[in-house]
Amino acid sequence: MKLIFIRHGDPDYEKDSLTEKGWREAEILAKRVAKWDIKQIYCSPLGRAKDTCSVSLKETRREAITCDWLKEFYYRIWDEQVNEWTICWDFYPRDFNYRDDFHDKDQWYETDIMKSGNIKEHALEVFKGFDELLEKHGYKRNDKGFYDVIEHNDDNIVFFCHFGVTALIMSHLIGVAAPVIWQGMMMAPTSITVLGSEERIEGEASFRVQTFADSRHLLEAGEPISQSGYFTKIFEG
């Protein structure tokens, strides 16, 4: 099985839609998506993801299933250093890098700052929704951190959603702390991230990142990669 995560196009956050550039990106993306053999498409309920998805749905003449747990993981935490509520996945290096608990897959959401926003509860809601979906597609999460294969398949499952929630789901799949991905990686608008199931032992599956934040459809079309969500200049070589 392949899990294909697509971040929405360049966002207009005020309108929860896309900028003019974002719509161009979505059109370019749709040409790429149309070439895939897709089993099912799932989408976040938020406007910018739905708008991005709509272009691919029109191109492929398909429909998407909306999952509430695919919405952006926008929950806030109380940051005592700045004395305000901030997004739970936006730390400065001086506040994150030295802390072992933020790098522990089982402890990061047990920290006091994450508890201030009930982040564990919200993360478990996402994990539950995602695992229930995977079980419908033949892969059941076990208590050892991987998946029992109920019915092997080579299906391609596509998700139109957001950086924060994609990183959270990735952390669940590959067994790392979500803040490591939130703080250390970036997915540009309409970039594509693929995780594939490896079944080296019959009946047991783990998911491994095959492609991360691939934006080649934009480069090939001559469309610059958006810097949205990134704090330095994008390399487009």
mmCIF file of C-alpha atoms in Angstrom:
data_model
loop_
_atom_site.group_PDB
_atom_site.id
_atom_site.type_symbol
_atom_site.label_atom_id
_atom_site.label_comp_id
_atom_site.label_asym_id
_atom_site.label_seq_id
_atom_site.Cartn_x
_atom_site.Cartn_y
_atom_site.Cartn_z
ATOM 1 C CA MET A 1 0.000 0.000 0.000
ATOM 2 C CA LYS A 2 1.089 3.558 -0.709
ATOM 3 C CA LEU A 3 -0.095 6.489 1.394
ATOM 4 C CA ILE A 4 0.174 9.731 -0.568
ATOM 5 C CA PHE A 5 -0.094 12.987 1.397
ATOM 6 C CA ILE A 6 -0.548 16.277 -0.459
ATOM 7 C CA ARG A 7 -0.324 19.655 1.229
ATOM 8 C CA HIS A 8 -2.803 22.272 0.032
ATOM 9 C CA GLY A 9 -1.747 24.966 -2.433
ATOM 10 C CA ASP A 10 -0.340 28.373 -1.491
ATOM 11 C CA PRO A 11 -2.834 29.496 1.155
ATOM 12 C CA ASP A 12 -4.944 32.547 1.737
ATOM 13 C CA TYR A 13 -5.392 31.883 5.454
ATOM 14 C CA GLU A 14 -7.736 34.825 5.976
ATOM 15 C CA LYS A 15 -10.252 33.344 3.529
ATOM 16 C CA ASP A 16 -9.268 29.712 4.201
ATOM 17 C CA SER A 17 -8.799 29.286 0.478
ATOM 18 C CA LEU A 18 -5.979 29.615 -2.043
ATOM 19 C CA THR A 19 -4.122 32.581 -3.419
ATOM 20 C CA GLU A 20 -4.008 33.121 -7.168
ATOM 21 C CA LYS A 21 -0.677 31.305 -7.093
ATOM 22 C CA GLY A 22 -2.227 28.501 -5.052
ATOM 23 C CA TRP A 23 -4.861 27.910 -7.715
ATOM 24 C CA ARG A 24 -2.139 27.711 -10.364
ATOM 25 C CA GLU A 25 -0.302 25.177 -8.224
ATOM 26 C CA ALA A 26 -3.483 23.136 -7.822
ATOM 27 C CA GLU A 27 -4.017 23.052 -11.588
ATOM 28 C CA ILE A 28 -0.448 21.852 -12.162
ATOM 29 C CA LEU A 29 -0.773 19.280 -9.389
ATOM 30 C CA ALA A 30 -4.014 17.907 -10.836
ATOM 31 C CA LYS A 31 -2.269 16.989 -14.090
ATOM 32 C CA ARG A 32 0.143 14.867 -12.069
ATOM 33 C CA VAL A 33 -2.542 13.287 -9.883
ATOM 34 C CA ALA A 34 -4.567 12.339 -12.958
ATOM 35 C CA LYS A 35 -1.813 9.915 -13.996
ATOM 36 C CA TRP A 36 -2.103 7.847 -10.812
ATOM 37 C CA ASP A 37 -4.063 4.653 -10.211
ATOM 38 C CA ILE A 38 -5.948 5.759 -7.094
ATOM 39 C CA LYS A 39 -8.043 3.560 -4.827
ATOM 40 C CA GLN A 40 -9.523 6.341 -2.698
ATOM 41 C CA ILE A 41 -9.106 10.056 -2.021
ATOM 42 C CA TYR A 42 -9.572 11.568 1.438
ATOM 43 C CA CYS A 43 -9.651 15.273 2.245
ATOM 44 C CA SER A 44 -9.471 17.681 5.159
ATOM 45 C CA PRO A 45 -12.670 19.667 5.819
ATOM 46 C CA LEU A 46 -10.798 22.994 5.660
ATOM 47 C CA GLY A 47 -11.281 25.250 2.661
ATOM 48 C CA ARG A 48 -7.704 25.466 1.408
ATOM 49 C CA ALA A 49 -7.393 21.670 1.283
ATOM 50 C CA LYS A 50 -10.844 21.221 -0.260
ATOM 51 C CA ASP A 51 -10.087 23.830 -2.914
ATOM 52 C CA THR A 52 -6.801 22.133 -3.804
ATOM 53 C CA CYS A 53 -8.501 18.756 -3.899
ATOM 54 C CA SER A 54 -11.399 20.021 -6.025
ATOM 55 C CA VAL A 55 -9.144 20.670 -9.001
ATOM 56 C CA SER A 56 -7.779 17.115 -8.923
ATOM 57 C CA LEU A 57 -11.282 15.703 -8.461
ATOM 58 C CA LYS A 58 -12.433 17.548 -11.555
ATOM 59 C CA GLU A 59 -9.405 16.317 -13.515
ATOM 60 C CA THR A 60 -9.867 12.692 -12.414
ATOM 61 C CA ARG A 61 -13.689 12.711 -12.309
ATOM 62 C CA ARG A 62 -13.624 11.287 -8.825
ATOM 63 C CA GLU A 63 -15.075 12.119 -5.420
ATOM 64 C CA ALA A 64 -13.327 12.492 -2.076
ATOM 65 C CA ILE A 65 -14.295 11.430 1.421
ATOM 66 C CA THR A 66 -13.934 14.210 4.001
ATOM 67 C CA CYS A 67 -12.363 13.247 7.343
ATOM 68 C CA ASP A 68 -12.620 15.749 10.181
ATOM 69 C CA TRP A 69 -9.411 14.458 11.811
ATOM 70 C CA LEU A 70 -7.463 15.453 8.669
ATOM 71 C CA LYS A 71 -7.943 19.153 9.465
ATOM 72 C CA GLU A 72 -4.837 21.097 10.336
ATOM 73 C CA PHE A 73 -3.429 20.314 13.771
ATOM 74 C CA TYR A 74 -3.860 23.915 14.834
ATOM 75 C CA TYR A 75 -4.177 23.398 18.604
ATOM 76 C CA ARG A 76 -2.462 25.942 20.806
ATOM 77 C CA ILE A 77 -0.311 25.726 23.907
ATOM 78 C CA TRP A 78 0.541 28.259 26.584
ATOM 79 C CA ASP A 79 4.105 29.482 26.126
ATOM 80 C CA GLU A 80 5.259 31.003 29.409
ATOM 81 C CA GLN A 81 8.364 32.516 27.820
ATOM 82 C CA VAL A 82 6.304 34.828 25.635
ATOM 83 C CA ASN A 83 3.213 34.752 27.866
ATOM 84 C CA GLU A 84 0.763 33.889 25.102
ATOM 85 C CA TRP A 85 -0.968 31.021 23.329
ATOM 86 C CA THR A 86 1.037 29.723 20.374
ATOM 87 C CA ILE A 87 0.668 26.950 17.814
ATOM 88 C CA CYS A 88 1.935 23.672 19.250
ATOM 89 C CA TRP A 89 4.401 23.014 16.438
ATOM 90 C CA ASP A 90 6.221 26.320 16.182
ATOM 91 C CA PHE A 91 9.230 26.528 18.515
ATOM 92 C CA TYR A 92 12.478 28.426 18.274
ATOM 93 C CA PRO A 93 15.580 26.181 18.320
ATOM 94 C CA ARG A 94 16.628 27.588 21.706
ATOM 95 C CA ASP A 95 13.349 26.313 23.192
ATOM 96 C CA PHE A 96 13.292 22.922 21.464
ATOM 97 C CA ASN A 97 16.633 21.450 20.434
ATOM 98 C CA TYR A 98 18.102 20.803 23.881
ATOM 99 C CA ARG A 99 15.026 19.047 25.301
ATOM 100 C CA ASP A 100 15.169 15.255 25.218
ATOM 101 C CA ASP A 101 11.486 14.961 26.121
ATOM 102 C CA PHE A 102 10.435 16.744 22.915
ATOM 103 C CA HIS A 103 12.435 14.134 20.975
ATOM 104 C CA ASP A 104 10.864 11.115 22.703
ATOM 105 C CA LYS A 105 8.010 9.505 20.752
ATOM 106 C CA ASP A 106 6.151 8.578 23.943
ATOM 107 C CA GLN A 107 6.907 11.638 26.077
ATOM 108 C CA TRP A 108 6.623 14.703 23.839
ATOM 109 C CA TYR A 109 2.918 15.180 24.491
ATOM 110 C CA GLU A 110 3.369 14.505 28.227
ATOM 111 C CA THR A 111 5.403 17.701 28.690
ATOM 112 C CA ASP A 112 3.824 20.511 30.696
ATOM 113 C CA ILE A 113 3.694 22.874 27.738
ATOM 114 C CA MET A 114 1.867 20.302 25.581
ATOM 115 C CA LYS A 115 -0.486 19.454 28.444
ATOM 116 C CA SER A 116 -1.519 23.119 28.562
ATOM 117 C CA GLY A 117 -3.295 22.588 25.247
ATOM 118 C CA ASN A 118 -4.453 18.977 25.748
ATOM 119 C CA ILE A 119 -2.220 18.028 22.832
ATOM 120 C CA LYS A 120 -2.066 14.336 23.747
ATOM 121 C CA GLU A 121 -5.854 14.072 23.561
ATOM 122 C CA HIS A 122 -5.950 15.793 20.176
ATOM 123 C CA ALA A 123 -3.066 13.706 18.802
ATOM 124 C CA LEU A 124 -4.704 10.463 19.893
ATOM 125 C CA GLU A 125 -7.898 11.532 18.106
ATOM 126 C CA VAL A 126 -5.917 11.837 14.872
ATOM 127 C CA PHE A 127 -4.135 8.516 15.417
ATOM 128 C CA LYS A 128 -7.457 6.781 16.132
ATOM 129 C CA GLY A 129 -9.125 8.183 13.022
ATOM 130 C CA PHE A 130 -6.182 7.287 10.840
ATOM 131 C CA ASP A 131 -5.808 3.747 12.197
ATOM 132 C CA GLU A 132 -9.515 3.068 11.785
ATOM 133 C CA LEU A 133 -9.220 4.162 8.168
ATOM 134 C CA LEU A 134 -6.178 1.955 7.531
ATOM 135 C CA GLU A 135 -7.979 -1.017 9.034
ATOM 136 C CA LYS A 136 -10.746 -0.559 6.459
ATOM 137 C CA HIS A 137 -8.021 -0.789 3.829
ATOM 138 C CA GLY A 138 -6.548 -4.002 5.215
ATOM 139 C CA TYR A 139 -3.930 -2.907 7.762
ATOM 140 C CA LYS A 140 -4.634 -3.068 11.514
ATOM 141 C CA ARG A 141 -2.474 -1.311 14.088
ATOM 142 C CA ASN A 142 -1.144 -3.605 16.810
ATOM 143 C CA ASP A 143 0.318 -2.820 20.235
ATOM 144 C CA LYS A 144 3.902 -3.200 18.984
ATOM 145 C CA GLY A 145 3.890 -0.050 16.861
ATOM 146 C CA PHE A 146 3.372 -1.594 13.427
ATOM 147 C CA TYR A 147 0.475 -3.096 11.457
ATOM 148 C CA ASP A 148 -0.989 -6.563 11.054
ATOM 149 C CA VAL A 149 -1.829 -7.289 7.434
ATOM 150 C CA ILE A 150 -5.469 -8.290 7.215
ATOM 151 C CA GLU A 151 -5.481 -8.164 3.431
ATOM 152 C CA HIS A 152 -2.365 -7.266 1.453
ATOM 153 C CA ASN A 153 -2.885 -4.764 -1.349
ATOM 154 C CA ASP A 154 -0.941 -2.365 -3.524
ATOM 155 C CA ASP A 155 -3.566 0.374 -3.364
ATOM 156 C CA ASN A 156 -2.693 4.050 -3.630
ATOM 157 C CA ILE A 157 -4.551 6.099 -0.999
ATOM 158 C CA VAL A 158 -4.415 9.890 -1.388
ATOM 159 C CA PHE A 159 -4.853 12.493 1.359
ATOM 160 C CA PHE A 160 -5.295 16.220 0.676
ATOM 161 C CA CYS A 161 -4.504 17.994 3.927
ATOM 162 C CA HIS A 162 -1.879 20.079 5.755
ATOM 163 C CA PHE A 163 1.713 20.091 6.958
ATOM 164 C CA GLY A 164 1.020 19.879 10.697
ATOM 165 C CA VAL A 165 -1.354 16.923 10.563
ATOM 166 C CA THR A 166 0.695 15.098 7.925
ATOM 167 C CA ALA A 167 3.798 15.367 10.107
ATOM 168 C CA LEU A 168 1.806 14.092 13.085
ATOM 169 C CA ILE A 169 0.560 11.063 11.134
ATOM 170 C CA MET A 170 4.066 10.418 9.813
ATOM 171 C CA SER A 171 5.401 10.371 13.367
ATOM 172 C CA HIS A 172 2.794 7.746 14.257
ATOM 173 C CA LEU A 173 3.684 5.616 11.248
ATOM 174 C CA ILE A 174 7.476 5.660 11.558
ATOM 175 C CA GLY A 175 7.773 5.856 15.341
ATOM 176 C CA VAL A 176 9.334 9.239 16.036
ATOM 177 C CA ALA A 177 8.262 12.266 18.063
ATOM 178 C CA ALA A 178 6.035 14.605 16.081
ATOM 179 C CA PRO A 179 8.004 17.747 17.072
ATOM 180 C CA VAL A 180 11.092 16.319 15.361
ATOM 181 C CA ILE A 181 9.267 16.435 12.030
ATOM 182 C CA TRP A 182 7.443 19.687 12.807
ATOM 183 C CA GLN A 183 10.680 21.469 13.681
ATOM 184 C CA GLY A 184 13.096 19.747 11.325
ATOM 185 C CA MET A 185 11.247 19.377 8.038
ATOM 186 C CA MET A 186 9.157 21.438 5.655
ATOM 187 C CA MET A 187 6.496 20.553 3.092
ATOM 188 C CA ALA A 188 5.860 23.225 0.478
ATOM 189 C CA PRO A 189 2.344 23.843 -0.844
ATOM 190 C CA THR A 190 1.140 21.020 -3.164
ATOM 191 C CA SER A 191 4.218 18.965 -2.304
ATOM 192 C CA ILE A 192 3.767 15.201 -2.242
ATOM 193 C CA THR A 193 4.912 12.832 0.500
ATOM 194 C CA VAL A 194 4.653 9.064 0.015
ATOM 195 C CA LEU A 195 4.920 6.287 2.591
ATOM 196 C CA GLY A 196 4.857 2.677 1.459
ATOM 197 C CA SER A 197 4.093 -0.460 3.443
ATOM 198 C CA GLU A 198 7.030 -2.841 3.741
ATOM 199 C CA GLU A 199 6.004 -6.430 4.477
ATOM 200 C CA ARG A 200 9.319 -8.209 4.890
ATOM 201 C CA ILE A 201 7.696 -10.681 7.269
ATOM 202 C CA GLU A 202 4.421 -12.130 6.040
ATOM 203 C CA GLY A 203 1.495 -10.614 7.875
ATOM 204 C CA GLU A 204 3.486 -7.706 9.329
ATOM 205 C CA ALA A 205 3.686 -4.230 7.807
ATOM 206 C CA SER A 206 5.563 -1.066 8.645
ATOM 207 C CA PHE A 207 5.457 2.176 6.716
ATOM 208 C CA ARG A 208 8.559 3.835 5.347
ATOM 209 C CA VAL A 209 8.988 7.237 3.724
ATOM 210 C CA GLN A 210 9.638 6.782 0.012
ATOM 211 C CA THR A 211 9.244 10.388 -1.112
ATOM 212 C CA PHE A 212 9.196 13.507 1.038
ATOM 213 C CA ALA A 213 7.796 16.902 -0.001
ATOM 214 C CA ASP A 214 8.298 16.346 -3.734
ATOM 215 C CA SER A 215 7.423 19.480 -5.738
ATOM 216 C CA ARG A 216 8.830 18.517 -9.102
ATOM 217 C CA HIS A 217 5.496 19.116 -10.842
ATOM 218 C CA LEU A 218 5.875 22.815 -10.033
ATOM 219 C CA LEU A 219 9.497 23.009 -11.161
ATOM 220 C CA GLU A 220 8.737 21.197 -14.406
ATOM 221 C CA ALA A 221 5.891 23.640 -15.091
ATOM 222 C CA GLY A 222 8.045 26.671 -14.308
ATOM 223 C CA GLU A 223 6.015 27.585 -11.222
ATOM 224 C CA PRO A 224 8.122 28.783 -8.264
ATOM 225 C CA ILE A 225 7.791 26.820 -5.045
ATOM 226 C CA SER A 226 5.915 28.731 -2.344
ATOM 227 C CA GLN A 227 7.780 29.649 0.828
ATOM 228 C CA SER A 228 4.615 29.359 2.941
ATOM 229 C CA GLY A 229 5.541 27.783 6.278
ATOM 230 C CA TYR A 230 9.289 28.177 5.750
ATOM 231 C CA PHE A 231 11.590 30.870 7.140
ATOM 232 C CA THR A 232 14.350 30.992 4.566
ATOM 233 C CA LYS A 233 14.637 31.064 0.803
ATOM 234 C CA ILE A 234 13.549 27.927 -1.064
ATOM 235 C CA PHE A 235 16.179 26.049 -3.091
ATOM 236 C CA GLU A 236 14.736 25.301 -6.516
ATOM 237 C CA GLY A 237 17.647 23.584 -8.248
#
